[in-house]
Coordinates of C-alpha atoms in Angstrom, one line a residue:
Chain A
X1 CA 0.0 0.1 0.2
X2 CA 3.0 2.2 0.6
X3 CA 6.6 2.6 -0.3
X4 CA 9.8 4.3 -0.1
X5 CA 11.4 5.1 -3.0
X6 CA 14.6 7.1 -4.0
X7 CA 14.7 9.7 -5.7
X8 CA 17.4 10.7 -8.8
X9 CA 17.8 13.3 -11.2
X10 CA 16.8 16.9 -11.8
X11 CA 13.5 17.3 -13.7
X12 CA 11.6 18.0 -10.2
X13 CA 14.3 20.3 -8.6
X14 CA 14.6 22.6 -7.1
X15 CA 11.8 20.8 -5.0
X16 CA 12.5 17.2 -5.0
X17 CA 16.1 17.0 -5.3
X18 CA 18.8 13.5 -6.2
X19 CA 19.1 11.5 -2.5
X20 CA 15.9 12.5 -1.4
X21 CA 13.0 9.7 -0.3
X22 CA 9.6 9.8 -1.3
X23 CA 6.8 8.0 0.6
X24 CA 3.9 6.7 -2.3
X25 CA 0.5 5.4 -1.8
X26 CA -1.5 3.5 -3.9
X27 CA -4.7 3.7 -2.3
X28 CA -7.5 6.2 -2.9
X29 CA -9.1 5.7 0.1
X30 CA -6.6 6.6 2.1
X31 CA -4.7 9.0 -0.1
X32 CA -7.5 10.3 -2.5
X33 CA -7.6 9.9 -6.2
X34 CA -4.5 11.0 -8.7
X35 CA -5.2 14.4 -9.7
X36 CA -3.5 17.2 -11.7
X37 CA 0.0 19.1 -9.7
X38 CA 0.1 15.4 -7.7
X39 CA 3.5 13.9 -8.0
X40 CA 3.4 10.4 -8.9
X41 CA 6.4 7.5 -9.7
X42 CA 5.1 5.3 -12.2
X43 CA 6.7 2.7 -14.7
X44 CA 7.5 3.6 -18.2
X45 CA 8.3 1.0 -21.2
X46 CA 11.9 3.0 -22.1
X47 CA 12.8 5.0 -18.8
X48 CA 12.2 2.6 -16.3
X49 CA 10.8 3.7 -12.9
X50 CA 10.1 7.8 -13.1
X51 CA 9.0 10.6 -10.9
X52 CA 7.1 13.3 -12.6
X53 CA 4.1 15.9 -12.2
X54 CA 0.8 15.3 -13.0
X55 CA 0.1 17.9 -15.9
X56 CA -3.4 16.5 -17.4
X57 CA -5.4 13.7 -16.8
X58 CA -7.7 11.9 -19.3
X59 CA -10.2 9.5 -17.5
X60 CA -11.8 8.2 -20.3
X61 CA -8.4 7.1 -21.6
X62 CA -7.5 6.0 -18.2
X63 CA -4.0 8.0 -19.1
X64 CA -2.2 10.4 -17.5
X65 CA 0.5 13.3 -18.8
X66 CA 3.1 13.9 -16.7
X67 CA 6.0 16.9 -17.1
X68 CA 9.1 18.0 -14.5
X69 CA 9.3 21.2 -12.9
X70 CA 12.9 22.0 -14.3
X71 CA 12.8 25.0 -16.9
X72 CA 14.6 22.5 -19.2
X73 CA 12.7 19.6 -18.3
X74 CA 10.8 18.4 -21.6
X75 CA 6.9 18.4 -22.3
X76 CA 5.1 15.4 -21.8
X77 CA 5.0 14.5 -25.5
X78 CA 8.5 12.7 -25.1
X79 CA 7.4 10.6 -22.0
X80 CA 4.2 10.3 -23.8
X81 CA 1.2 9.0 -21.6
X82 CA 1.3 7.1 -18.8
X83 CA -1.7 4.2 -18.7
X84 CA -3.3 4.7 -15.0
X85 CA -2.4 0.9 -14.5
X86 CA 1.2 2.1 -14.0
X87 CA 1.3 4.5 -11.8
X88 CA 3.1 2.9 -8.7
X89 CA 1.3 5.6 -6.4
X90 CA 1.3 9.1 -5.5
X91 CA 3.7 11.1 -3.0
X92 CA 2.4 11.4 0.5
X93 CA 5.3 11.8 2.0
X94 CA 8.9 14.0 1.1
X95 CA 12.0 13.2 3.3
X96 CA 14.4 15.7 1.9
X97 CA 18.0 15.2 1.7
X98 CA 19.6 16.6 4.6
X99 CA 22.4 17.3 2.6
X100 CA 20.9 19.5 0.0
X101 CA 21.4 23.1 0.1
X102 CA 18.1 24.8 -0.3
Chain B
X1 CA 16.6 12.6 11.9
X2 CA 13.8 10.5 9.8
X3 CA 15.7 10.9 6.7
X4 CA 19.1 9.7 8.5
X5 CA 16.8 6.7 9.4
X6 CA 16.2 5.8 6.2
X7 CA 19.5 6.6 4.3
X8 CA 20.5 3.7 7.1
X9 CA 17.5 1.2 6.1
X10 CA 18.1 2.0 2.4
X11 CA 21.7 0.9 2.7
X12 CA 20.3 -2.9 3.5
X13 CA 17.0 -2.8 1.7
X14 CA 18.1 -1.0 -1.5
X15 CA 14.7 1.3 -2.0
X16 CA 14.0 1.1 -5.8
X17 CA 14.9 4.3 -7.5
X18 CA 12.6 6.8 -9.7
X19 CA 14.3 8.7 -12.3
X20 CA 13.8 12.6 -12.4
X21 CA 15.9 12.5 -15.1
X22 CA 16.3 11.5 -18.8
X23 CA 14.4 14.5 -20.5
X24 CA 16.8 17.2 -20.2
X25 CA 17.5 18.1 -24.0
X26 CA 20.9 18.4 -23.9
X27 CA 21.9 18.0 -27.0
X28 CA 24.6 16.4 -26.2
X29 CA 24.4 12.7 -28.5
X30 CA 27.9 11.5 -29.6
X31 CA 28.9 7.8 -30.7
X32 CA 32.2 7.7 -28.9
X33 CA 30.9 6.0 -25.4
X34 CA 29.3 3.2 -27.1
X35 CA 32.6 2.6 -29.8
X36 CA 34.9 2.8 -26.4
X37 CA 32.5 0.2 -24.9
X38 CA 32.8 -2.1 -27.5
X39 CA 36.5 -2.1 -27.9
X40 CA 36.3 -3.1 -24.0
X41 CA 34.5 -6.0 -25.0
X42 CA 37.2 -7.0 -27.5
X43 CA 40.0 -5.9 -24.9
X44 CA 38.5 -8.3 -22.4
X45 CA 38.4 -11.1 -25.0
X46 CA 41.7 -10.9 -25.9
X47 CA 42.6 -10.7 -21.9
X48 CA 40.6 -13.6 -21.4
X49 CA 41.9 -15.9 -24.8
X50 CA 45.8 -14.9 -23.0
X51 CA 45.0 -15.7 -19.4
X52 CA 43.5 -18.8 -21.2
X53 CA 47.1 -19.8 -21.8
X54 CA 48.8 -18.9 -19.1
X55 CA 50.8 -20.6 -16.6
X56 CA 47.9 -20.0 -13.8
X57 CA 45.3 -21.6 -14.9
X58 CA 43.1 -23.4 -12.4
X59 CA 44.4 -21.9 -9.8
X60 CA 42.6 -19.3 -7.5
X61 CA 44.0 -16.0 -9.1
X62 CA 43.0 -17.0 -12.3
X63 CA 39.6 -17.9 -11.6
X64 CA 39.3 -14.5 -9.9
X65 CA 41.0 -12.6 -12.8
X66 CA 38.5 -14.3 -15.2
X67 CA 35.8 -13.6 -13.1
X68 CA 36.6 -9.6 -13.5
X69 CA 37.3 -9.9 -17.0
X70 CA 33.6 -11.2 -17.6
X71 CA 32.6 -8.7 -15.4
X72 CA 33.9 -5.8 -17.0
X73 CA 33.0 -7.7 -20.7
X74 CA 29.4 -8.1 -19.7
X75 CA 28.7 -4.2 -18.5
X76 CA 30.6 -3.0 -21.5
X77 CA 28.5 -4.5 -24.0
X78 CA 25.5 -3.2 -22.1
X79 CA 26.3 0.4 -21.7
X80 CA 27.0 0.3 -25.8
X81 CA 23.4 -1.3 -26.7
X82 CA 22.2 1.3 -24.2
X83 CA 24.5 4.4 -25.6
X84 CA 23.3 3.4 -28.7
X85 CA 19.4 2.9 -27.3
X86 CA 19.8 6.4 -26.1
X87 CA 21.1 8.3 -29.6
X88 CA 18.3 5.9 -31.5
X89 CA 15.1 7.2 -28.7
X90 CA 16.6 10.5 -28.2
X91 CA 18.3 12.3 -30.5
X92 CA 17.4 10.1 -34.5
X93 CA 14.2 11.9 -35.9
X94 CA 11.8 10.3 -39.2
X95 CA 13.8 12.8 -41.6
X96 CA 17.2 10.8 -40.3
X97 CA 15.2 7.6 -41.1
X98 CA 13.9 8.4 -44.7
X99 CA 17.4 9.3 -45.7
X100 CA 19.2 6.3 -44.1
X101 CA 16.6 3.4 -44.5
X102 CA 19.4 1.2 -42.9
X103 CA 19.4 2.6 -39.3
X104 CA 16.7 0.3 -38.0
X105 CA 18.3 -2.9 -39.2
X106 CA 21.4 -1.2 -38.3
X107 CA 20.7 -0.8 -34.7
X108 CA 18.7 -3.7 -34.2
X109 CA 21.8 -5.6 -35.2
X110 CA 23.9 -3.9 -32.6
X111 CA 21.5 -5.2 -30.2
X112 CA 22.0 -8.5 -31.2
X113 CA 25.7 -8.5 -31.5
X114 CA 25.7 -6.8 -27.9
X115 CA 24.2 -10.0 -26.8
X116 CA 26.1 -12.1 -28.7
X117 CA 29.4 -10.6 -27.2
X118 CA 28.5 -11.0 -23.4
X119 CA 26.9 -14.7 -24.5
X120 CA 30.2 -15.6 -25.9
X121 CA 34.4 -14.8 -25.7
X122 CA 34.2 -15.2 -29.6
X123 CA 36.6 -12.1 -30.9
X124 CA 34.3 -12.6 -33.9
X125 CA 30.9 -11.5 -32.4
X126 CA 33.3 -8.8 -30.8
X127 CA 34.5 -7.2 -34.4
X128 CA 31.0 -7.4 -35.7
X129 CA 29.8 -5.3 -32.9
X130 CA 32.6 -2.7 -32.9
X131 CA 31.8 -3.0 -36.8
X132 CA 28.3 -2.4 -36.9
X133 CA 29.3 0.6 -34.5
X134 CA 31.4 2.0 -36.2
X135 CA 28.3 1.9 -39.3
X136 CA 26.2 3.9 -37.0
X137 CA 28.7 6.3 -36.0
X138 CA 29.3 6.8 -39.5
X139 CA 25.7 7.5 -40.3
X140 CA 25.7 9.5 -36.8
X141 CA 28.0 12.0 -38.1
X142 CA 26.7 12.3 -41.4
X143 CA 23.1 13.5 -40.2
X144 CA 25.6 16.5 -38.4
X145 CA 27.2 16.7 -41.7
X146 CA 30.5 16.1 -39.6
X147 CA 32.9 14.6 -41.7
X148 CA 35.0 11.6 -40.2
X149 CA 38.2 9.9 -40.4
X150 CA 39.3 6.0 -39.9
X151 CA 42.3 5.5 -37.9
X152 CA 43.5 2.8 -36.0
X153 CA 42.4 3.2 -31.8
X154 CA 45.5 4.4 -30.3
X155 CA 45.7 1.6 -27.2
X156 CA 45.3 -2.1 -27.5
X157 CA 43.3 -3.8 -29.3
X158 CA 44.0 -0.7 -32.1
X159 CA 40.9 -1.4 -34.6
X160 CA 40.5 0.7 -36.5
X161 CA 37.3 3.4 -35.7
X162 CA 35.5 6.1 -37.1
X163 CA 36.2 9.6 -35.8
X164 CA 34.7 12.7 -36.4
X165 CA 37.2 14.6 -38.5
X166 CA 36.7 18.0 -36.5

């Protein structure tokens, strides 16, 4: 139901930085359904396990579109739509890296 | 406090890692890492063959060294495949495919030869792996209108490689 995941990469900086940990939850009864602005962890066929912000939700197709917060992060077109079935959960708690400077 | 606790637990349990990267369009693509990785594969095959002829054969040191050579061969064959996949997935566009229709087949060949180079210690597979990656490098530099030159790598196994002629 809940999992701890380690973050790597910069595309969600400055909010999530490499070395941060997040607690993700799958159960929508407890944590609410996935909605725009949530940070979610999902499996991508090419990139593997990824963490991104939900940009749009297509309820009909059961897909979400994601984006990064970093200005150099590419729009979701490159990542493609993510089937909701591939979402491992949304971030419900964020443990910041103690060594980060901001 | 909690972060430190999680950090300690992570050392033992290794939590899954979620990537927030892979999508920064840095525009830096170069087949050179794949070429060096493929050269390393052949170098490891050569070292393995030399070890087999040596006096240490059967001894503990022999097994230790052989295991290390095999590990490096495995890693670098996979790294070469990864590097090619990144260029293939992130750099190559439809217009490139129209101009170089041989590319999909070539990339597929590289993937297969990379796996063959892992599965066996057959130098011929390693050489074919390098050859295919050099062909890929030739096409890659052509897409950028950069001239190429062919020269022998200045280190063992000293095979002929494709370099950008800058």
